[in-house]
Amino acid sequence: MCDLQTQTATSTLPPAVQFVDVTKRFGSLVVLKSLNLSVARGEKVALIGPSGSGKTTLLRTLMTLEPIDGGVIEVDGEPFTHERIDHRLAPAREAHMRRIRSKIGMVFQQFNLFPHMTALQNIIEGPVHVLGLSRDEATERAVSLLGKVGLVDRKNHYPAQLSGGQQQRVAIARALAMRPKIMLFDEITSALDPELVHEVLQVMRHLGEEQDLTMLIVTHQMGFAAEVADRVCFFSEGAILEQGPPDVIFHTPAHERTRAFLRAVLEA
C-alpha cells in the first residue's frame, strides 16, 4: 500500500522541466520552432541530431544563457522565464530566475575551470560564495564529490596539471557541488581525445545509477545514449522529429531523416 501511495504521489508531481511552445530566433533564423518537451523528475533524456538542429540552444535557454522569443519554460511546475503577477504571466524578474536557476547545473563542452585554482578550490568556490556554505562544509562536499569522480588524489592539482578527461570530471563535480535537481550536459566529450572519452562517460553512468537527478544530455555518443537514457529525442531543424525509448529510436526509428543521421554517425 505504501509503495502504491508513493507511486501515485510521484505521478501527480509536475514535470521537472517543461517547454511549452518555445521559440528561439537568431535574426531571421528560427532555431527552436514552437518546441514542446516535458521531462519527468529523475528522467534521463538524450538529445541527438545534426549540428544546428537546436539541441544546445534548448539547454542554453534552460540556463537563461539565451532569452526565448515565445512560449514558456517551466521548472518544477513553476514558470521560469515568466512569473505570475496579479494572476497573469509576465516576463520574469532576475530574482525569480536566479531562484529557479539554482536548481539547474550545466557542464559545457569546454571545461571552464579557473586556471589559478586547484581542483578542490574550483569546486568549493560556488558553494561558499553562492550557497553561503562555510569553507569546511564546502571542502567536505568537494572531497566527497572528487571521490565520486575518481580524483581525490588530484585535489591539489591545477587544471594545467590535469588531462582533459580529468578536467571534465572536475567540472562535473563542480556542477554537482551546487546540489542541483537538474543537470544539463552539452557534448561534454567532444573536446576530449578519444582515449579520454570513456573515463568521463563512466562517471556519468555512475551518476545516472546512483543519483535521482533529472538529466538532459546532448551527445553524439550513441552507445552511451542507448545505455544511459530513458528516452531519446531526435532533433531536426529546431523541432523534435521523433522520440522514444533508446531501443526504438536506435533500432526501429520511424523517420528516414533519423535513420540517415544514425547511419552517418555510426559510419563516422
Short mmCIF file of C-alpha atoms in Angstrom, two decimals:
data_model
loop_
_atom_site.label_atom_id
_atom_site.label_comp_id
_atom_site.label_asym_id
_atom_site.label_seq_id
_atom_site.Cartn_x
_atom_site.Cartn_y
_atom_site.Cartn_z
CA MET A 1 0.00 0.00 0.00
CA CYS A 2 2.83 2.39 0.87
CA ASP A 3 4.51 1.67 -2.47
CA LEU A 4 1.26 2.37 -4.30
CA GLN A 5 0.83 5.64 -2.42
CA THR A 6 4.39 6.65 -3.24
CA GLN A 7 3.91 5.87 -6.93
CA THR A 8 0.65 7.81 -7.01
CA ALA A 9 2.24 10.82 -5.30
CA THR A 10 5.16 10.75 -7.75
CA SER A 11 2.88 10.53 -10.77
CA THR A 12 0.98 13.62 -9.67
CA LEU A 13 4.11 15.78 -9.32
CA PRO A 14 4.68 18.33 -12.07
CA PRO A 15 7.46 17.63 -14.61
CA ALA A 16 10.99 18.64 -13.66
CA VAL A 17 11.21 20.61 -16.91
CA GLN A 18 8.59 21.62 -19.43
CA PHE A 19 8.94 23.57 -22.66
CA VAL A 20 5.60 24.89 -23.91
CA ASP A 21 5.58 26.25 -27.48
CA VAL A 22 9.09 27.65 -27.04
CA THR A 23 10.50 29.60 -29.96
CA LYS A 24 14.03 30.94 -30.27
CA ARG A 25 15.33 33.04 -33.15
CA PHE A 26 18.75 34.34 -34.11
CA GLY A 27 17.82 37.13 -36.51
CA SER A 28 15.75 35.55 -39.28
CA LEU A 29 16.90 32.02 -38.35
CA VAL A 30 14.38 30.12 -36.21
CA VAL A 31 16.43 27.73 -34.06
CA LEU A 32 13.59 26.37 -31.90
CA LYS A 33 10.18 26.13 -33.55
CA SER A 34 7.27 26.13 -31.05
CA LEU A 35 9.04 23.33 -29.23
CA ASN A 36 7.20 21.21 -26.67
CA LEU A 37 9.08 18.88 -24.34
CA SER A 38 8.19 17.51 -20.90
CA VAL A 39 10.84 15.81 -18.75
CA ALA A 40 9.78 13.85 -15.67
CA ARG A 41 11.63 14.08 -12.37
CA GLY A 42 14.62 11.75 -12.38
CA GLU A 43 14.30 11.08 -16.11
CA LYS A 44 17.44 10.87 -18.25
CA VAL A 45 16.82 12.28 -21.74
CA ALA A 46 19.39 12.17 -24.54
CA LEU A 47 19.12 14.85 -27.22
CA ILE A 48 20.59 13.77 -30.54
CA GLY A 49 20.59 15.21 -34.04
CA PRO A 50 22.77 17.10 -36.50
CA SER A 51 24.68 20.23 -35.58
CA GLY A 52 22.49 23.32 -35.69
CA SER A 53 19.27 21.40 -35.03
CA GLY A 54 18.56 23.22 -31.74
CA LYS A 55 19.85 20.80 -29.08
CA THR A 56 22.41 23.07 -27.43
CA THR A 57 20.14 26.10 -27.82
CA LEU A 58 17.49 24.22 -25.80
CA LEU A 59 19.98 23.75 -22.95
CA ARG A 60 21.13 27.36 -23.14
CA THR A 61 17.57 28.68 -22.93
CA LEU A 62 17.01 26.49 -19.87
CA MET A 63 20.08 28.06 -18.25
CA THR A 64 18.82 31.54 -19.34
CA LEU A 65 22.03 31.98 -21.32
CA GLU A 66 19.76 32.71 -24.29
CA PRO A 67 16.39 34.50 -23.98
CA ILE A 68 13.40 32.90 -25.67
CA ASP A 69 11.21 34.69 -28.20
CA GLY A 70 7.97 32.88 -27.48
CA GLY A 71 6.38 30.26 -25.25
CA VAL A 72 7.09 29.38 -21.62
CA ILE A 73 9.69 27.25 -19.84
CA GLU A 74 8.61 25.69 -16.53
CA VAL A 75 10.79 24.11 -13.83
CA ASP A 76 9.15 22.05 -11.06
CA GLY A 77 5.75 23.31 -12.22
CA GLU A 78 6.74 26.99 -11.96
CA PRO A 79 7.16 29.29 -14.96
CA PHE A 80 10.87 30.03 -15.22
CA THR A 81 11.12 32.61 -17.95
CA HIS A 82 7.90 34.18 -16.68
CA GLU A 83 6.27 34.67 -13.27
CA ARG A 84 2.70 35.07 -12.14
CA ILE A 85 1.93 38.66 -11.17
CA ASP A 86 -1.67 39.67 -10.43
CA HIS A 87 -2.94 36.36 -11.86
CA ARG A 88 -1.19 36.79 -15.20
CA LEU A 89 2.14 35.73 -16.67
CA ALA A 90 4.72 38.48 -17.03
CA PRO A 91 8.42 38.31 -18.02
CA ALA A 92 10.34 37.02 -15.01
CA ARG A 93 12.40 39.34 -12.85
CA GLU A 94 16.05 38.48 -12.22
CA ALA A 95 15.45 37.41 -8.60
CA HIS A 96 12.79 34.93 -9.72
CA MET A 97 15.04 33.45 -12.42
CA ARG A 98 18.01 33.29 -10.05
CA ARG A 99 15.98 31.28 -7.52
CA ILE A 100 14.83 28.73 -10.07
CA ARG A 101 18.18 28.66 -11.90
CA SER A 102 19.75 27.43 -8.65
CA LYS A 103 18.01 24.10 -9.27
CA ILE A 104 19.92 23.60 -12.52
CA GLY A 105 23.56 22.70 -13.17
CA MET A 106 25.30 22.60 -16.54
CA VAL A 107 28.52 21.08 -17.82
CA PHE A 108 29.81 22.52 -21.10
CA GLN A 109 31.97 21.23 -23.94
CA GLN A 110 34.86 23.33 -22.64
CA PHE A 111 35.80 22.76 -19.02
CA ASN A 112 35.87 26.44 -18.00
CA LEU A 113 37.88 25.75 -14.84
CA PHE A 114 39.66 28.63 -13.12
CA PRO A 115 43.31 28.07 -14.11
CA HIS A 116 44.71 29.71 -10.97
CA MET A 117 42.72 27.41 -8.63
CA THR A 118 43.29 23.78 -7.75
CA ALA A 119 40.65 21.15 -8.47
CA LEU A 120 39.45 21.42 -4.87
CA GLN A 121 39.30 25.23 -4.97
CA ASN A 122 37.36 25.17 -8.25
CA ILE A 123 34.69 23.02 -6.64
CA ILE A 124 34.30 24.89 -3.34
CA GLU A 125 34.08 28.35 -4.92
CA GLY A 126 30.36 28.16 -5.78
CA PRO A 127 29.10 26.58 -2.53
CA VAL A 128 30.99 29.17 -0.46
CA HIS A 129 30.15 32.32 -2.42
CA VAL A 130 26.72 31.43 -3.83
CA LEU A 131 25.23 28.98 -1.33
CA GLY A 132 26.88 30.50 1.73
CA LEU A 133 28.46 27.27 2.99
CA SER A 134 31.39 27.52 5.36
CA ARG A 135 34.74 26.66 3.82
CA ASP A 136 34.90 23.50 5.93
CA GLU A 137 31.44 22.35 4.76
CA ALA A 138 32.27 23.15 1.13
CA THR A 139 35.59 21.32 1.39
CA GLU A 140 33.92 18.22 2.83
CA ARG A 141 31.37 18.25 0.00
CA ALA A 142 34.10 18.80 -2.63
CA VAL A 143 36.27 15.93 -1.37
CA SER A 144 33.26 13.60 -1.40
CA LEU A 145 32.46 14.59 -4.99
CA LEU A 146 36.07 14.21 -6.08
CA GLY A 147 35.80 10.69 -4.68
CA LYS A 148 32.74 10.06 -6.84
CA VAL A 149 34.59 11.15 -9.98
CA GLY A 150 37.77 9.31 -9.00
CA LEU A 151 40.03 12.32 -8.45
CA VAL A 152 40.63 12.67 -4.71
CA ASP A 153 44.35 12.17 -5.32
CA ARG A 154 44.31 15.13 -7.72
CA LYS A 155 42.54 17.59 -5.43
CA ASN A 156 45.55 19.88 -5.11
CA HIS A 157 46.42 19.83 -8.81
CA TYR A 158 45.82 22.84 -11.05
CA PRO A 159 43.91 22.42 -14.34
CA ALA A 160 47.13 22.60 -16.38
CA GLN A 161 48.36 19.56 -14.42
CA LEU A 162 45.27 17.51 -15.32
CA SER A 163 44.33 15.68 -18.51
CA GLY A 164 41.29 16.82 -20.47
CA GLY A 165 39.26 13.93 -19.09
CA GLN A 166 40.28 14.79 -15.53
CA GLN A 167 39.40 18.45 -16.06
CA GLN A 168 35.96 17.48 -17.35
CA ARG A 169 35.40 15.26 -14.32
CA VAL A 170 36.30 18.19 -12.05
CA ALA A 171 33.79 20.30 -13.99
CA ILE A 172 31.10 17.67 -13.34
CA ALA A 173 31.96 17.62 -9.62
CA ARG A 174 31.85 21.43 -9.55
CA ALA A 175 28.33 21.46 -11.01
CA LEU A 176 27.17 18.76 -8.58
CA ALA A 177 28.56 20.71 -5.63
CA MET A 178 25.72 23.19 -6.05
CA ARG A 179 23.23 20.33 -5.38
CA PRO A 180 21.12 20.87 -8.50
CA LYS A 181 17.97 18.87 -9.17
CA ILE A 182 18.51 19.05 -12.94
CA MET A 183 21.81 18.51 -14.77
CA LEU A 184 22.48 19.59 -18.34
CA PHE A 185 25.38 18.09 -20.30
CA ASP A 186 26.37 19.68 -23.61
CA GLU A 187 28.61 17.40 -25.69
CA ILE A 188 30.96 17.11 -22.76
CA THR A 189 33.25 14.59 -24.51
CA SER A 190 33.59 16.46 -27.82
CA ALA A 191 36.75 18.33 -26.77
CA LEU A 192 38.46 15.17 -25.50
CA ASP A 193 40.89 12.81 -27.19
CA PRO A 194 39.13 9.51 -27.96
CA GLU A 195 41.02 7.58 -25.28
CA LEU A 196 39.77 10.01 -22.60
CA VAL A 197 36.10 9.81 -23.54
CA HIS A 198 35.49 6.54 -21.70
CA GLU A 199 36.52 7.85 -18.28
CA VAL A 200 34.07 10.76 -18.46
CA LEU A 201 31.20 8.63 -19.73
CA GLN A 202 31.88 6.14 -16.93
CA VAL A 203 31.41 8.90 -14.35
CA MET A 204 28.11 9.87 -15.96
CA ARG A 205 26.95 6.25 -15.93
CA HIS A 206 27.59 6.10 -12.18
CA LEU A 207 25.76 9.39 -11.66
CA GLY A 208 22.76 8.08 -13.53
CA GLU A 209 22.71 4.92 -11.43
CA GLU A 210 23.39 6.46 -8.03
CA GLN A 211 21.55 9.78 -8.03
CA ASP A 212 17.95 10.69 -8.74
CA LEU A 213 18.99 13.58 -10.95
CA THR A 214 17.00 14.73 -13.92
CA MET A 215 19.43 14.80 -16.85
CA LEU A 216 19.30 16.35 -20.32
CA ILE A 217 22.26 15.12 -22.32
CA VAL A 218 23.29 16.45 -25.73
CA THR A 219 25.60 13.82 -27.19
CA HIS A 220 26.94 12.20 -30.34
CA GLN A 221 27.91 9.10 -28.36
CA MET A 222 25.05 6.86 -29.48
CA GLY A 223 26.16 3.84 -27.46
CA PHE A 224 26.28 5.93 -24.31
CA ALA A 225 22.86 7.43 -25.03
CA ALA A 226 21.42 3.95 -25.58
CA GLU A 227 22.83 2.75 -22.27
CA VAL A 228 22.07 5.71 -20.00
CA ALA A 229 18.96 7.44 -21.36
CA ASP A 230 15.37 6.59 -20.51
CA ARG A 231 14.29 8.46 -23.64
CA VAL A 232 15.98 9.72 -26.79
CA CYS A 233 14.78 12.81 -28.68
CA PHE A 234 15.92 13.29 -32.27
CA PHE A 235 16.13 16.95 -33.26
CA SER A 236 15.87 18.23 -36.82
CA GLU A 237 15.62 21.88 -37.86
CA GLY A 238 14.58 23.21 -34.47
CA ALA A 239 11.96 20.60 -33.65
CA ILE A 240 11.77 17.11 -32.16
CA LEU A 241 11.13 14.90 -35.17
CA GLU A 242 10.68 11.75 -33.08
CA GLN A 243 11.30 10.47 -29.58
CA GLY A 244 11.02 7.27 -27.64
CA PRO A 245 12.95 4.59 -25.70
CA PRO A 246 16.54 4.06 -26.91
CA ASP A 247 15.73 0.59 -28.30
CA VAL A 248 13.04 2.07 -30.53
CA ILE A 249 14.94 5.15 -31.74
CA PHE A 250 18.19 3.29 -32.42
CA HIS A 251 16.76 0.08 -33.89
CA THR A 252 13.39 0.95 -35.45
CA PRO A 253 13.21 4.73 -35.99
CA ALA A 254 10.07 5.89 -37.75
CA HIS A 255 11.61 8.63 -39.94
CA GLU A 256 14.10 8.31 -42.77
CA ARG A 257 15.80 11.52 -41.53
CA THR A 258 16.55 9.77 -38.22
CA ARG A 259 17.80 6.67 -39.99
CA ALA A 260 20.09 8.75 -42.21
CA PHE A 261 21.54 10.59 -39.23
CA LEU A 262 22.21 7.38 -37.31
CA ARG A 263 23.87 5.78 -40.34
CA ALA A 264 26.14 8.80 -40.75
CA VAL A 265 27.10 8.89 -37.05
CA LEU A 266 27.76 5.16 -36.82
CA GLU A 267 29.82 5.15 -40.02
CA ALA A 268 31.89 8.07 -38.73
#
